[in-house]
């Protein structure tokens, strides 16, 4: 067990008090580290790579809820469609259509988040506001996907004001388009990682994706 796992109870408590879901990002981390967190009660884990998820999942308890948080290629949807509880980072209508198609095949409904491009420059993935509006206007026809909300990644910077403005923008998009998401719950706003989750909490995150702070550096 890495030393970092010892921080878990404290982080968990803070997030629970805020009503925020903690997804423990376990990419590049071994089975033993995941099990260590599992034994402390953690059930939501996030992976970025299809192959890694396929390798790890059969070796771990079946009640783990897996979140796919990486960039998903259309031709790989079929491999993970029945293994994920939430596909975050859906960044094109074509990808959403493919998830819907695989969901129909498997007679299930797959929960997703749409990724919004909030960072300056570096990440090329995600919708802008117009793209988001366009895809949201079509989701009602995709009966086997359920879009629960939005996901975003802030700029890789230590400038708090920049990060805060990006998170605030994502939250404002979730509020603006709230009528497209299931009406019986608040829209999911997936934002915040190890270095910036405290800002995300202040800006109304409902789900944080934390890796290195729990598992140690990758
Ligand atoms: C790796 C990753 C994280 C976790 O990053 P940390 O800085 O280790 O907390 C969160 N979200 C996404 C999309 C990632 O790829």
CSV table of C-alpha atoms and ligand atoms in Angstrom, one decimal:
chain,number,residue,atom,x,y,z
A,1,UNK,CA,0.0,0.0,0.0
A,2,UNK,CA,1.3,3.4,-0.9
A,3,UNK,CA,1.5,6.0,1.9
A,4,UNK,CA,-0.9,8.2,0.1
A,5,UNK,CA,-3.9,5.9,0.7
A,6,UNK,CA,-3.7,7.0,4.3
A,7,UNK,CA,-5.2,10.3,3.3
A,8,UNK,CA,-8.3,8.7,2.1
A,9,UNK,CA,-10.5,8.9,5.2
A,10,UNK,CA,-9.9,12.6,5.6
A,11,UNK,CA,-10.6,13.4,1.9
A,12,UNK,CA,-13.7,11.1,1.9
A,13,UNK,CA,-15.1,12.8,4.9
A,14,UNK,CA,-14.6,16.3,3.4
A,15,UNK,CA,-16.3,15.2,0.2
A,16,UNK,CA,-19.2,13.4,1.9
A,17,UNK,CA,-19.9,16.5,3.9
A,18,UNK,CA,-20.1,18.5,0.7
A,19,UNK,CA,-22.3,15.8,-1.0
A,20,UNK,CA,-19.7,15.3,-3.7
A,21,UNK,CA,-19.0,11.9,-5.2
A,22,UNK,CA,-15.3,10.8,-5.1
A,23,UNK,CA,-14.0,8.9,-8.1
A,24,UNK,CA,-10.6,7.4,-7.3
A,25,UNK,CA,-8.6,7.5,-10.4
A,26,UNK,CA,-6.6,4.3,-10.5
A,27,UNK,CA,-4.9,4.5,-13.9
A,28,UNK,CA,-1.4,3.0,-13.9
A,29,UNK,CA,-1.9,1.8,-10.4
A,30,UNK,CA,-1.8,-1.9,-9.4
A,31,UNK,CA,-4.6,-4.1,-8.2
A,32,UNK,CA,-3.3,-4.1,-4.6
A,33,UNK,CA,-3.6,-0.3,-4.4
A,34,UNK,CA,-7.2,-0.4,-5.7
A,35,UNK,CA,-8.0,-3.2,-3.2
A,36,UNK,CA,-6.5,-1.1,-0.4
A,37,UNK,CA,-9.0,1.7,-1.1
A,38,UNK,CA,-11.8,-0.7,-1.7
A,39,UNK,CA,-11.3,-2.2,1.8
A,40,UNK,CA,-11.6,1.3,3.2
A,41,UNK,CA,-15.0,1.6,1.6
A,42,UNK,CA,-14.3,3.2,-1.8
A,43,UNK,CA,-16.5,1.9,-4.6
A,44,UNK,CA,-16.1,4.4,-7.5
A,45,UNK,CA,-12.9,4.1,-9.5
A,46,UNK,CA,-11.9,5.8,-12.7
A,47,UNK,CA,-9.8,4.5,-15.6
A,48,UNK,CA,-8.5,6.2,-18.7
A,49,UNK,CA,-7.5,3.3,-20.9
A,50,UNK,CA,-9.7,0.6,-22.3
A,51,UNK,CA,-7.1,-2.1,-22.2
A,52,UNK,CA,-6.2,-1.4,-18.6
A,53,UNK,CA,-9.8,-1.5,-17.6
A,54,UNK,CA,-10.3,-4.8,-19.3
A,55,UNK,CA,-7.3,-6.3,-17.6
A,56,UNK,CA,-8.1,-5.0,-14.1
A,57,UNK,CA,-11.8,-5.4,-13.8
A,58,UNK,CA,-12.0,-9.2,-13.7
A,59,UNK,CA,-9.4,-9.3,-10.9
A,60,UNK,CA,-11.4,-6.9,-8.7
A,61,UNK,CA,-14.7,-7.1,-6.7
A,62,UNK,CA,-17.8,-7.0,-8.9
A,63,UNK,CA,-19.5,-4.2,-7.0
A,64,UNK,CA,-16.9,-1.6,-8.0
A,65,UNK,CA,-18.5,1.1,-10.1
A,66,UNK,CA,-16.1,1.9,-13.0
A,67,UNK,CA,-16.0,5.3,-14.5
A,68,UNK,CA,-14.4,5.7,-17.9
A,69,UNK,CA,-12.7,9.1,-17.8
A,70,UNK,CA,-10.3,9.0,-20.7
A,71,UNK,CA,-10.7,9.8,-24.4
A,72,UNK,CA,-12.8,7.0,-25.8
A,73,UNK,CA,-12.5,5.9,-29.4
A,74,UNK,CA,-15.6,4.8,-31.1
A,75,UNK,CA,-14.3,1.4,-32.1
A,76,UNK,CA,-13.6,0.6,-28.5
A,77,UNK,CA,-17.0,1.3,-27.1
A,78,UNK,CA,-18.1,-2.3,-27.6
A,79,UNK,CA,-15.5,-3.5,-25.2
A,80,UNK,CA,-16.4,-1.3,-22.2
A,81,UNK,CA,-20.1,-0.7,-22.8
A,82,UNK,CA,-21.2,-3.4,-20.3
A,83,UNK,CA,-18.4,-2.7,-17.8
A,84,UNK,CA,-18.9,1.0,-16.9
A,85,UNK,CA,-21.3,2.6,-14.6
A,86,UNK,CA,-20.6,6.1,-16.1
A,87,UNK,CA,-18.8,7.0,-19.3
A,88,UNK,CA,-17.4,10.5,-18.7
A,89,UNK,CA,-15.8,12.5,-21.5
A,90,UNK,CA,-18.2,11.9,-24.4
A,91,UNK,CA,-17.0,14.5,-26.8
A,92,UNK,CA,-18.8,13.9,-30.1
A,93,UNK,CA,-22.2,13.0,-31.3
A,94,UNK,CA,-20.7,10.1,-33.2
A,95,UNK,CA,-19.4,8.7,-30.0
A,96,UNK,CA,-22.7,9.2,-28.2
A,97,UNK,CA,-24.4,7.4,-31.1
A,98,UNK,CA,-22.1,4.5,-30.9
A,99,UNK,CA,-22.6,4.2,-27.1
A,100,UNK,CA,-26.4,4.2,-27.8
A,101,UNK,CA,-26.0,1.5,-30.4
A,102,UNK,CA,-24.0,-0.8,-28.1
A,103,UNK,CA,-26.5,-0.1,-25.3
A,104,UNK,CA,-29.4,-1.2,-27.5
A,105,UNK,CA,-27.5,-4.4,-28.3
A,106,UNK,CA,-27.0,-5.1,-24.6
A,107,UNK,CA,-30.6,-4.1,-23.7
A,108,UNK,CA,-29.4,-1.5,-21.2
A,109,UNK,CA,-29.2,2.2,-20.6
A,110,UNK,CA,-25.8,3.7,-20.3
A,111,UNK,CA,-25.1,6.8,-18.2
A,112,UNK,CA,-22.8,9.4,-19.8
A,113,UNK,CA,-21.4,12.9,-19.3
A,114,UNK,CA,-20.6,15.2,-22.1
A,115,UNK,CA,-17.1,16.7,-22.0
A,116,UNK,CA,-16.9,20.5,-22.3
A,117,UNK,CA,-13.7,22.1,-23.5
A,118,UNK,CA,-13.0,24.6,-20.7
A,119,UNK,CA,-9.2,24.8,-20.7
A,120,UNK,CA,-7.1,27.2,-22.7
A,121,UNK,CA,-5.2,25.4,-25.5
A,122,UNK,CA,-3.8,22.2,-24.3
A,123,UNK,CA,-6.7,19.7,-24.3
A,124,UNK,CA,-8.3,19.4,-27.7
A,125,UNK,CA,-11.3,17.3,-26.5
A,126,UNK,CA,-14.7,18.6,-25.6
A,127,UNK,CA,-17.6,20.6,-26.9
A,128,UNK,CA,-17.8,24.4,-27.0
A,129,UNK,CA,-21.2,25.9,-26.1
A,130,UNK,CA,-22.6,25.7,-29.6
A,131,UNK,CA,-21.5,22.1,-30.0
A,132,UNK,CA,-23.0,21.3,-26.6
A,133,UNK,CA,-26.3,22.9,-27.5
A,134,UNK,CA,-26.4,21.0,-30.8
A,135,UNK,CA,-25.8,17.6,-29.2
A,136,UNK,CA,-28.1,18.1,-26.3
A,137,UNK,CA,-30.9,19.0,-28.7
A,138,UNK,CA,-30.6,15.5,-30.1
A,139,UNK,CA,-30.2,13.3,-27.0
A,140,UNK,CA,-33.9,12.7,-26.5
A,141,UNK,CA,-33.8,10.4,-29.6
A,142,UNK,CA,-31.0,8.3,-28.2
A,143,UNK,CA,-33.2,6.3,-25.9
A,144,UNK,CA,-30.4,4.0,-24.5
A,145,UNK,CA,-28.1,6.7,-23.3
A,146,UNK,CA,-28.8,8.9,-20.3
A,147,UNK,CA,-26.8,12.1,-20.2
A,148,UNK,CA,-26.5,13.0,-16.5
A,149,UNK,CA,-24.4,16.1,-16.9
A,150,UNK,CA,-21.1,17.6,-17.9
A,151,UNK,CA,-17.4,16.9,-17.3
A,152,UNK,CA,-14.4,19.2,-17.8
A,153,UNK,CA,-10.7,19.5,-17.2
A,154,UNK,CA,-9.2,22.9,-16.2
A,155,UNK,CA,-6.0,24.3,-17.7
A,156,UNK,CA,-2.7,22.8,-16.4
A,157,UNK,CA,-1.6,25.9,-14.5
A,158,UNK,CA,-1.2,27.0,-10.9
A,159,UNK,CA,-3.1,30.2,-11.5
A,160,UNK,CA,-6.1,29.8,-9.3
A,161,UNK,CA,-8.1,32.5,-11.0
A,162,UNK,CA,-7.8,30.8,-14.4
A,163,UNK,CA,-8.9,27.4,-13.0
A,164,UNK,CA,-11.7,29.0,-11.0
A,165,UNK,CA,-13.1,30.8,-14.0
A,166,UNK,CA,-13.0,27.6,-16.1
A,167,UNK,CA,-14.9,25.6,-13.4
A,168,UNK,CA,-17.4,28.4,-13.0
A,169,UNK,CA,-18.0,28.4,-16.7
A,170,UNK,CA,-18.6,24.6,-16.7
A,171,UNK,CA,-21.0,24.9,-13.8
A,172,UNK,CA,-22.9,27.7,-15.6
A,173,UNK,CA,-23.2,25.5,-18.7
A,174,UNK,CA,-24.7,22.7,-16.5
A,175,UNK,CA,-27.2,25.2,-15.1
A,176,UNK,CA,-28.0,26.7,-18.5
A,177,UNK,CA,-28.8,23.3,-20.0
A,178,UNK,CA,-30.2,21.7,-16.8
A,179,UNK,CA,-33.5,21.0,-18.6
A,180,UNK,CA,-31.8,18.4,-20.8
A,181,UNK,CA,-30.6,16.3,-17.9
A,182,UNK,CA,-32.8,14.0,-15.7
A,183,UNK,CA,-35.2,16.3,-13.9
A,184,UNK,CA,-35.3,14.3,-10.7
A,185,UNK,CA,-31.7,15.0,-9.8
A,186,UNK,CA,-29.2,17.9,-10.0
A,187,UNK,CA,-27.0,17.7,-13.1
A,188,UNK,CA,-23.7,16.0,-12.5
A,189,UNK,CA,-20.8,18.4,-12.8
A,190,UNK,CA,-17.6,16.4,-12.9
A,191,UNK,CA,-14.7,18.7,-12.2
A,192,UNK,CA,-11.7,18.8,-9.9
A,193,UNK,CA,-8.6,16.6,-9.7
A,194,UNK,CA,-5.8,16.2,-7.0
A,195,UNK,CA,-4.4,19.7,-7.5
A,196,UNK,CA,-7.5,21.7,-8.0
A,197,UNK,CA,-10.4,19.9,-6.4
A,198,UNK,CA,-10.7,22.3,-3.5
A,199,UNK,CA,-11.4,25.1,-6.1
A,200,UNK,CA,-13.9,22.8,-7.9
A,201,UNK,CA,-15.8,22.2,-4.6
A,202,UNK,CA,-16.1,26.0,-4.1
A,203,UNK,CA,-17.5,26.3,-7.7
A,204,UNK,CA,-20.2,23.7,-7.3
A,205,UNK,CA,-18.6,20.4,-8.4
A,206,UNK,CA,-20.7,17.3,-7.7
A,207,UNK,CA,-18.1,14.7,-8.7
A,208,UNK,CA,-14.3,14.9,-8.3
A,209,UNK,CA,-11.8,12.6,-10.0
A,210,UNK,CA,-8.8,12.2,-7.7
A,211,UNK,CA,-5.7,10.1,-8.5
A,212,UNK,CA,-2.3,11.0,-7.3
A,213,UNK,CA,-3.5,12.5,-4.0
A,214,UNK,CA,-4.9,9.1,-3.0
A,215,UNK,CA,-2.5,6.7,-4.7
A,216,UNK,CA,0.7,8.7,-4.9
A,217,UNK,CA,2.4,10.0,-8.0
A,218,UNK,CA,2.2,8.0,-11.2
B,1,LIG,C1,-5.5,11.3,-14.5
B,1,LIG,C2,-6.8,12.0,-14.5
B,1,LIG,C3,-7.4,12.5,-13.3
B,1,LIG,C4,-6.7,12.4,-12.0
B,1,LIG,O1,-5.6,13.2,-11.9
B,1,LIG,P1,-4.8,13.5,-10.6
B,1,LIG,O2,-4.1,14.8,-10.8
B,1,LIG,O3,-3.8,12.3,-10.4
B,1,LIG,O4,-5.7,13.6,-9.5
B,1,LIG,C5,-8.6,13.1,-13.4
B,1,LIG,N1,-9.3,13.2,-14.5
B,1,LIG,C6,-8.8,12.8,-15.7
B,1,LIG,C7,-9.6,13.0,-16.9
B,1,LIG,C8,-7.6,12.2,-15.7
B,1,LIG,O5,-7.1,11.8,-16.9
